[in-house]
C-alpha positions as a LaTeX table, in Angstrom:
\begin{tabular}{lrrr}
\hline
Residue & $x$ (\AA) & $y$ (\AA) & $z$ (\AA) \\
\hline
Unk1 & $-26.21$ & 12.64 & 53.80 \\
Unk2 & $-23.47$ & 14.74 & 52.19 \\
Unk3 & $-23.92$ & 17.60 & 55.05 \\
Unk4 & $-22.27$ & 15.15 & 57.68 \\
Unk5 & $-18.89$ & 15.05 & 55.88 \\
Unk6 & $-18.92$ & 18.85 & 54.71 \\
Unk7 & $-16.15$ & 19.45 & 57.35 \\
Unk8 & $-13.83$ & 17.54 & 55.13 \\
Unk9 & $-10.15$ & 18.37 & 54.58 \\
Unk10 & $-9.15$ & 19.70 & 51.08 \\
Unk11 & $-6.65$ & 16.73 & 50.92 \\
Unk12 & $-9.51$ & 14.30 & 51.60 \\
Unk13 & $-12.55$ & 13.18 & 49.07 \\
Unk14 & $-14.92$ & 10.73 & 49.37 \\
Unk15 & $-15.78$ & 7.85 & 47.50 \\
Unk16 & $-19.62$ & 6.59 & 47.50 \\
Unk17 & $-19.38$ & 3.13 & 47.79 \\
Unk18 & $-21.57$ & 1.06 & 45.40 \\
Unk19 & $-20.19$ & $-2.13$ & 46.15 \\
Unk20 & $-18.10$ & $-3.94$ & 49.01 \\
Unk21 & $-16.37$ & $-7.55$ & 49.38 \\
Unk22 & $-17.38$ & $-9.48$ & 52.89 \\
Unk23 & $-14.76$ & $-11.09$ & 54.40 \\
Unk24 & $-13.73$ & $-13.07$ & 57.38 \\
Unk25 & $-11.11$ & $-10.91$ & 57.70 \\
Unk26 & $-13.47$ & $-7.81$ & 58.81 \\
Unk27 & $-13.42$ & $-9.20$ & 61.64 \\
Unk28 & $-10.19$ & $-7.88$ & 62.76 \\
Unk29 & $-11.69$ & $-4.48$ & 62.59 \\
Unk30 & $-11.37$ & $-2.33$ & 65.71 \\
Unk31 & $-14.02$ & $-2.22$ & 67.94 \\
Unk32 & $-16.03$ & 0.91 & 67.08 \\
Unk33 & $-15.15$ & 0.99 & 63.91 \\
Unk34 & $-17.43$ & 0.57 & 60.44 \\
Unk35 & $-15.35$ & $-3.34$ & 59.18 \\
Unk36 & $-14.81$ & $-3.48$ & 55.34 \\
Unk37 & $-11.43$ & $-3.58$ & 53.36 \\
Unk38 & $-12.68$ & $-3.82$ & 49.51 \\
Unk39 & $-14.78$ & $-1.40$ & 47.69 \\
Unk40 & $-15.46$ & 0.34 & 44.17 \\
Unk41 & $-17.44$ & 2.99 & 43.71 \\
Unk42 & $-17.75$ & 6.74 & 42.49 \\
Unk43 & $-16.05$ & 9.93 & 43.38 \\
Unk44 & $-18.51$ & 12.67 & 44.67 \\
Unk45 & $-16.84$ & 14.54 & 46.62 \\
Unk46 & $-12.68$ & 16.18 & 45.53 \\
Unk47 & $-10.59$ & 17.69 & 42.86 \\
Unk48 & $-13.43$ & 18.28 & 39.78 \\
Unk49 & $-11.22$ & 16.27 & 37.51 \\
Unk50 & $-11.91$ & 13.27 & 39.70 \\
Unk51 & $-15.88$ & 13.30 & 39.91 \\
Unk52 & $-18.09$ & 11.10 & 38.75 \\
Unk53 & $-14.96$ & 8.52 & 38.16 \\
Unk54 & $-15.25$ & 4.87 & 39.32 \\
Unk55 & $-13.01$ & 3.79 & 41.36 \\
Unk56 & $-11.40$ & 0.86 & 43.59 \\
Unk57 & $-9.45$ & $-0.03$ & 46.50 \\
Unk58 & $-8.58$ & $-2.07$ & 49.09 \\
Unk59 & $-6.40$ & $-2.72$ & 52.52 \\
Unk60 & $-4.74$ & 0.14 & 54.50 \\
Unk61 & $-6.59$ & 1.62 & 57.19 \\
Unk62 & $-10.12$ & 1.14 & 56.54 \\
Unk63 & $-11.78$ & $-0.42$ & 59.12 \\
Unk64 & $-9.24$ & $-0.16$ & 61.49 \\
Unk65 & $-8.24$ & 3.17 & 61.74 \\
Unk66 & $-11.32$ & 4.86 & 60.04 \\
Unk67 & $-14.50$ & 3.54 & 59.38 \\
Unk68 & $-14.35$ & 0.86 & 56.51 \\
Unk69 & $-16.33$ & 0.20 & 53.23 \\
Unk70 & $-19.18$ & $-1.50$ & 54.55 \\
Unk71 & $-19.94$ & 2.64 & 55.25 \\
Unk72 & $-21.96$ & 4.21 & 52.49 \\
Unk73 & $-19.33$ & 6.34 & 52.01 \\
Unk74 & $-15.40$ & 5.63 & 52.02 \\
Unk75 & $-12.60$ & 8.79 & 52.50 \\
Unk76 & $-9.21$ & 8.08 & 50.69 \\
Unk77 & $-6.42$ & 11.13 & 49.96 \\
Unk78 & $-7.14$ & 12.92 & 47.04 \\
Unk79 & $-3.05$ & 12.16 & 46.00 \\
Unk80 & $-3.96$ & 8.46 & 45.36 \\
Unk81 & $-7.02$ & 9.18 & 43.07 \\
Unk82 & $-4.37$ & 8.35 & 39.73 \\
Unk83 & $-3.72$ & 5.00 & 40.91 \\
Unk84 & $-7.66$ & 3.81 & 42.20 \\
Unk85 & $-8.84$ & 4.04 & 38.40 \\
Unk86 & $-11.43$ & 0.81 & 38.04 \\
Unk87 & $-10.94$ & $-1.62$ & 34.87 \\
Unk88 & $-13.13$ & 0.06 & 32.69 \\
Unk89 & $-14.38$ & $-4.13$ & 31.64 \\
Unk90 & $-15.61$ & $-4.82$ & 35.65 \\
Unk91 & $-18.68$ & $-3.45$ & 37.09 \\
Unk92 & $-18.48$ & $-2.36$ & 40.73 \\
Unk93 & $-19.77$ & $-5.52$ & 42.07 \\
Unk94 & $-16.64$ & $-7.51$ & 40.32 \\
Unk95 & $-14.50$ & $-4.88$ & 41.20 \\
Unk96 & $-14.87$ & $-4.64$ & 44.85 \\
Unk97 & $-14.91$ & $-8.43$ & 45.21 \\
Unk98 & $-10.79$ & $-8.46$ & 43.77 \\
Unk99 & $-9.34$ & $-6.87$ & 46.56 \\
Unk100 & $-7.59$ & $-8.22$ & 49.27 \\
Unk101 & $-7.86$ & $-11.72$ & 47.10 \\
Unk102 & $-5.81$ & $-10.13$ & 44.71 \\
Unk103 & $-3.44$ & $-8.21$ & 46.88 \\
Unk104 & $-2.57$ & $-11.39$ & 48.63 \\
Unk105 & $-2.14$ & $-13.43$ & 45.93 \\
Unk106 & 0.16 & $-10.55$ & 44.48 \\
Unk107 & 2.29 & $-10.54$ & 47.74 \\
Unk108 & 2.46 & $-14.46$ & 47.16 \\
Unk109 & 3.69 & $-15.28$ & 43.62 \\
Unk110 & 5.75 & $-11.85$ & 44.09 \\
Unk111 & 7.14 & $-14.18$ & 46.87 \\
Unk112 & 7.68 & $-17.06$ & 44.83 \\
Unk113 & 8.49 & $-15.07$ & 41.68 \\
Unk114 & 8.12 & $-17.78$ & 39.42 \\
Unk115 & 10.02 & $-18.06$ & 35.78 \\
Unk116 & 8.37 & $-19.14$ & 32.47 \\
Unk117 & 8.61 & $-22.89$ & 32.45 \\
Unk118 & 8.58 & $-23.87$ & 36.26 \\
Unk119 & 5.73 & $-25.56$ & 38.36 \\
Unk120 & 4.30 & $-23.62$ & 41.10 \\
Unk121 & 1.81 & $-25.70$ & 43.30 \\
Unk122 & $-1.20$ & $-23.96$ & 45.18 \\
Unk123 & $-2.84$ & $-25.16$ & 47.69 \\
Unk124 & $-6.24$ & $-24.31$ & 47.51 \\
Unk125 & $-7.00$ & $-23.28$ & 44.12 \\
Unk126 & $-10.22$ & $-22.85$ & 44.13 \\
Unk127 & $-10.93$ & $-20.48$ & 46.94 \\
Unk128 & $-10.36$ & $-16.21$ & 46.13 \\
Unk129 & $-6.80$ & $-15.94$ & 46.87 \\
Unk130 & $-5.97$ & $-19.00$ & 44.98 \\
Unk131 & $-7.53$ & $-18.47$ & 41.80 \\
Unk132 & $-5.84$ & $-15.00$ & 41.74 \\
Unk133 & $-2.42$ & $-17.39$ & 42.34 \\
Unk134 & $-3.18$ & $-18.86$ & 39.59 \\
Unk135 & $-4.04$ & $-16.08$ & 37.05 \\
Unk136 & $-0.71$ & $-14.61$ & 38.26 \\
Unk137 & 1.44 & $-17.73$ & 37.91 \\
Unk138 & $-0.11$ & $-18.07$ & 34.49 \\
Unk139 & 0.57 & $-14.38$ & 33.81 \\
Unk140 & 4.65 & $-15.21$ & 34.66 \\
Unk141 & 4.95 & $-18.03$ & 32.30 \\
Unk142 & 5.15 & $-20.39$ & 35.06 \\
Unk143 & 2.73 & $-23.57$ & 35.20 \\
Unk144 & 0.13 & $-23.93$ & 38.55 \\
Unk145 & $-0.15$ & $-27.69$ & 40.10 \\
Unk146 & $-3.55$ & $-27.88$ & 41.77 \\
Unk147 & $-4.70$ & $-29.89$ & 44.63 \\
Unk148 & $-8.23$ & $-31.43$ & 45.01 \\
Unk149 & $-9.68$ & $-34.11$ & 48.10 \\
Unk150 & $-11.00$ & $-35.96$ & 45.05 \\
Unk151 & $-8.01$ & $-35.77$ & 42.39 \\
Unk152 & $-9.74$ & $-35.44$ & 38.57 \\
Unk153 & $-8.40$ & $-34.18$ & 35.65 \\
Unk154 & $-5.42$ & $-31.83$ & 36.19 \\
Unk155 & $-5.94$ & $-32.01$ & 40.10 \\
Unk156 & $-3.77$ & $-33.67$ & 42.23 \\
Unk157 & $-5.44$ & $-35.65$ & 45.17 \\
Unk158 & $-3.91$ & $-34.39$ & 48.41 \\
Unk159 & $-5.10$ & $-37.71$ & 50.39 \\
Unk160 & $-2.67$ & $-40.15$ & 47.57 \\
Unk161 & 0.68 & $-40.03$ & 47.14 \\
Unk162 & 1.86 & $-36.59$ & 46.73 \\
Unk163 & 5.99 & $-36.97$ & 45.49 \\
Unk164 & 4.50 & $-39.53$ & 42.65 \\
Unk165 & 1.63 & $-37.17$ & 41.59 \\
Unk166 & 4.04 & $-34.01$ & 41.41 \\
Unk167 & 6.44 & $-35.47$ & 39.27 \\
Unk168 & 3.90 & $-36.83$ & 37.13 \\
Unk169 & 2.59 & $-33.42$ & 36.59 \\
Unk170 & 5.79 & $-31.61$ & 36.01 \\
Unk171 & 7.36 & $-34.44$ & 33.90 \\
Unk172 & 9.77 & $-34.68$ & 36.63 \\
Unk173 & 10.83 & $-31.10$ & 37.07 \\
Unk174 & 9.12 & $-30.67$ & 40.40 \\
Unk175 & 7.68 & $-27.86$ & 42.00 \\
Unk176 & 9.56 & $-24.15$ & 42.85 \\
Unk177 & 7.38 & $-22.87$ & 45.10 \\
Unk178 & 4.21 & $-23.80$ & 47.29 \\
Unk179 & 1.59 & $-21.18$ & 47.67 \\
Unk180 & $-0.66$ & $-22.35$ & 50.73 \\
Unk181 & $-3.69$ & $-19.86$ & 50.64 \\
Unk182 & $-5.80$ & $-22.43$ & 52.73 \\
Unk183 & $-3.87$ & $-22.84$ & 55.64 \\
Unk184 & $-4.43$ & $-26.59$ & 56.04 \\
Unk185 & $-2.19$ & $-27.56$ & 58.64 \\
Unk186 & $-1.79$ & $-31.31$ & 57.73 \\
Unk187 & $-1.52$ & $-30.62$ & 54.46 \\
Unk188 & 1.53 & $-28.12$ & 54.89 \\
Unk189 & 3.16 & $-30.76$ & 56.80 \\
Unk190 & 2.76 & $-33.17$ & 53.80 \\
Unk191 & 4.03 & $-30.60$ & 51.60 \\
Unk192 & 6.87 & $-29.78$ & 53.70 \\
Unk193 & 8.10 & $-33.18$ & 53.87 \\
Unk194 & 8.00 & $-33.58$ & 50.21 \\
Unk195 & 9.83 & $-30.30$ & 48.98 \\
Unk196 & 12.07 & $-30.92$ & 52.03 \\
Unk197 & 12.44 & $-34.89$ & 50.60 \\
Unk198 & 12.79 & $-36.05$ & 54.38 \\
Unk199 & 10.49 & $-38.52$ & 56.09 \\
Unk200 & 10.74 & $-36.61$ & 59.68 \\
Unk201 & 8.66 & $-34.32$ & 61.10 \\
Unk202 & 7.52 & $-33.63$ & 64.26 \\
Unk203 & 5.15 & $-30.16$ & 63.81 \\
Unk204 & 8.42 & $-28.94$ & 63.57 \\
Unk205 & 10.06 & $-30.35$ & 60.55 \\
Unk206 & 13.67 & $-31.70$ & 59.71 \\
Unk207 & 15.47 & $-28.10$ & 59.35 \\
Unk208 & 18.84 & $-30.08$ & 58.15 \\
Unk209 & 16.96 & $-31.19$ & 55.15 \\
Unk210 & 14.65 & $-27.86$ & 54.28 \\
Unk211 & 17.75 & $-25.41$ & 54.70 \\
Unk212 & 20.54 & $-28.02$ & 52.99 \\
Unk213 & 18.01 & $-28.01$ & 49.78 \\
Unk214 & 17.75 & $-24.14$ & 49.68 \\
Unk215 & 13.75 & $-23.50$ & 50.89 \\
Unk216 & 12.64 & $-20.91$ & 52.59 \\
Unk217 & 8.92 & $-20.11$ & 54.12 \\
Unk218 & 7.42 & $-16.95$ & 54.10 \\
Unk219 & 4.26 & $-15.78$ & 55.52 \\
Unk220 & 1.82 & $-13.64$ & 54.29 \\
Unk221 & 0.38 & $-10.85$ & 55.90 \\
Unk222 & $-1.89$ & $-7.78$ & 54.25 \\
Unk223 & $-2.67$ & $-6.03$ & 57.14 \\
Unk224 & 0.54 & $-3.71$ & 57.63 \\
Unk225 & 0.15 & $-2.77$ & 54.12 \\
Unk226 & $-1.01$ & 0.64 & 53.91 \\
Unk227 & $-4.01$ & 2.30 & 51.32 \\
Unk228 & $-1.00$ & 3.77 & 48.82 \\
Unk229 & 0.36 & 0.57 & 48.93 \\
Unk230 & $-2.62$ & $-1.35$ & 48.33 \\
Unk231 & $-4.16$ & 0.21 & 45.05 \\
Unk232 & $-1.32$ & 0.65 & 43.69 \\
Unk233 & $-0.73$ & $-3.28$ & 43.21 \\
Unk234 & $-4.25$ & $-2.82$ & 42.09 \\
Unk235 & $-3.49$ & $-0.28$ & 39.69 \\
Unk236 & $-0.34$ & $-2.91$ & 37.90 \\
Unk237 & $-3.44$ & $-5.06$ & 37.36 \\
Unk238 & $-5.74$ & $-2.79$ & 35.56 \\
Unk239 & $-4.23$ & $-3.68$ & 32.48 \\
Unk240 & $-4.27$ & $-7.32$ & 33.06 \\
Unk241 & $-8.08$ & $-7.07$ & 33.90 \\
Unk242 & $-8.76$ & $-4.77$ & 30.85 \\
Unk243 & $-6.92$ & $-6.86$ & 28.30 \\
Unk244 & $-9.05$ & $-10.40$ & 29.51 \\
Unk245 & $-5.54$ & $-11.79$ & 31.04 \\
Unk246 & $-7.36$ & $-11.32$ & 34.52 \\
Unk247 & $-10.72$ & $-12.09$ & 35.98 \\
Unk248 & $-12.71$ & $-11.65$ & 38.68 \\
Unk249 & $-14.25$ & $-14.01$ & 40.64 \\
Unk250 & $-16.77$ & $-15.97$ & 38.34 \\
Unk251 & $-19.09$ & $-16.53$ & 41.57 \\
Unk252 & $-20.06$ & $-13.72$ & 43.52 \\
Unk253 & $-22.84$ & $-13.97$ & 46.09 \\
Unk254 & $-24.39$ & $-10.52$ & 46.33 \\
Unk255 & $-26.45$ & $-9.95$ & 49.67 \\
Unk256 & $-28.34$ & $-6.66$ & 51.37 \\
Unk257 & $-26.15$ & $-5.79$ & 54.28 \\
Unk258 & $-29.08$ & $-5.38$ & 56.15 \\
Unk259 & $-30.01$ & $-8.39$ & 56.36 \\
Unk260 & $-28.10$ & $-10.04$ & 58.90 \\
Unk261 & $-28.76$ & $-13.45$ & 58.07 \\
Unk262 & $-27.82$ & $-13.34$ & 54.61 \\
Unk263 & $-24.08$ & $-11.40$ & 55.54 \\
Unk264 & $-23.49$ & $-14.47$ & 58.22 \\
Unk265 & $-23.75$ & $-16.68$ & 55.76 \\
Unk266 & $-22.12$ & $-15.05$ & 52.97 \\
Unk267 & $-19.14$ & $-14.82$ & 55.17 \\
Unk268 & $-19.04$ & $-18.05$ & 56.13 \\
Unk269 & $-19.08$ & $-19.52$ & 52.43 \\
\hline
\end{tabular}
């Protein structure tokens, strides 16, 4: 296996992938190209210093313009090896399944950049991206609202009324920010309406009210951001990880990515 990449630039090493996240979002992968965005796994190839270490990453070009981590092997610049250092608490298989949940959720509440004290409310809490939101928000200070179809303890319930339940929940503060990670078009609207405290909307919504009570909407987006850019807001959560402030994901399905059945309907969960 190693005899196919011994044509390797000095500036390049290679990673052997032990584990990799699936994602809907391989699917964006070029055609032609290996998909796969998240990995961890263990230098064997680069600068001496460097093998043997576990490391992780996440975004940039994999998949797109090289092959991507669902390869058994993953190529990364030797430059960014002191910033792709693993938690030295997470095993690859938690590792590799942080990744682009993670990096969004980063880009999100760096968005929203919520103080100690204030409500943030997420949209979706439950789901990868959300319960990163919410380690984050909690990491600020700041308090996370959370949304539920059934309500319960702590929830709110997204099909009552939502201005009622809010300031219940933030003894009348209100929210800051809204972090949507689920991309529930109805419910936006809803939420809209409410932070926008206007009764009109047409899919559109009443722009007089959003901009004369200071909003603004922001969207999202990790697939510009490059490899350098990625690991390092990996590398400002090592700490976070290795000090128990951070988790991974408490449910990770783990499936043989030969077996085709079993990756369909991993990524479909």
């Amino acid at each position: 296996m190693l005899s196919s990449v011994s044509m390797l630039l000095p500036s390049i090493l290679l990673t052997r992938r032990t584990s990799k996240e699936l994602s809907r979002k391989h699917t964006f992968s070029k055609h032609g190209r290996i998909p796969g965005r998240d990995f961890a796994g263990t230098v064997v190839i680069g600068p001496k210093q460097y093998i043997g270490k576990s490391v992780w990453g996440t975004g940039g070009q994999n998949g797109f313009e090289q092959d991507g981590s669902h390869a058994e092997y993953v190529t990364v610049h030797q430059d960014y090896l002191s910033v792709m250092e693993m938690p030295c608490n997470l095993s690859f298989l938690q590792a590799a399944s942080c990744g682009v949940g993670f990096l969004t959720a980063t880009m999100m509440v760096g968005k929203a950049a919520p103080k100690e004290g204030e409500h943030v409310l997420i949209l979706g809490s439950s789901g990868a991206v959300g319960t990163a939101c919410k380690q984050l928000v909690k990491l600020a200070g700041a308090v996370s609202v959370e949304t539920s179809r059934k309500g319960g303890d702590g929830f709110i319930n997204i099909t009552e009324d939502l201005p009622s339940q809010i300031k219940s929940a933030t003894a009348g503060k209100g929210i800051i920010a809204v972090l949507d990670t689920v991309g529930d078009t109805t419910l936006f609207k809803n939420v809209i309406i409410i932070a926008s405290k206007s009764p009109g909307f047409l899919f559109t919504f009443n722009a007089l009210a959003f901009y004369r009570n200071n909003l603004s909407m922001h969207g999202i987006n990790t697939l510009p951001v490059s490899f350098l850019q990625a690991v390092q807001e990996l590398a400002k959560l090592k700490k976070g990880f290795e000090d128990g402030v951070l988790a991974p994901p408490a449910s990770i399905d783990e499936v043989e990515l030969q077996d085709e059945r079993a990756v369909i309907a991993a990524t479909r969960r």
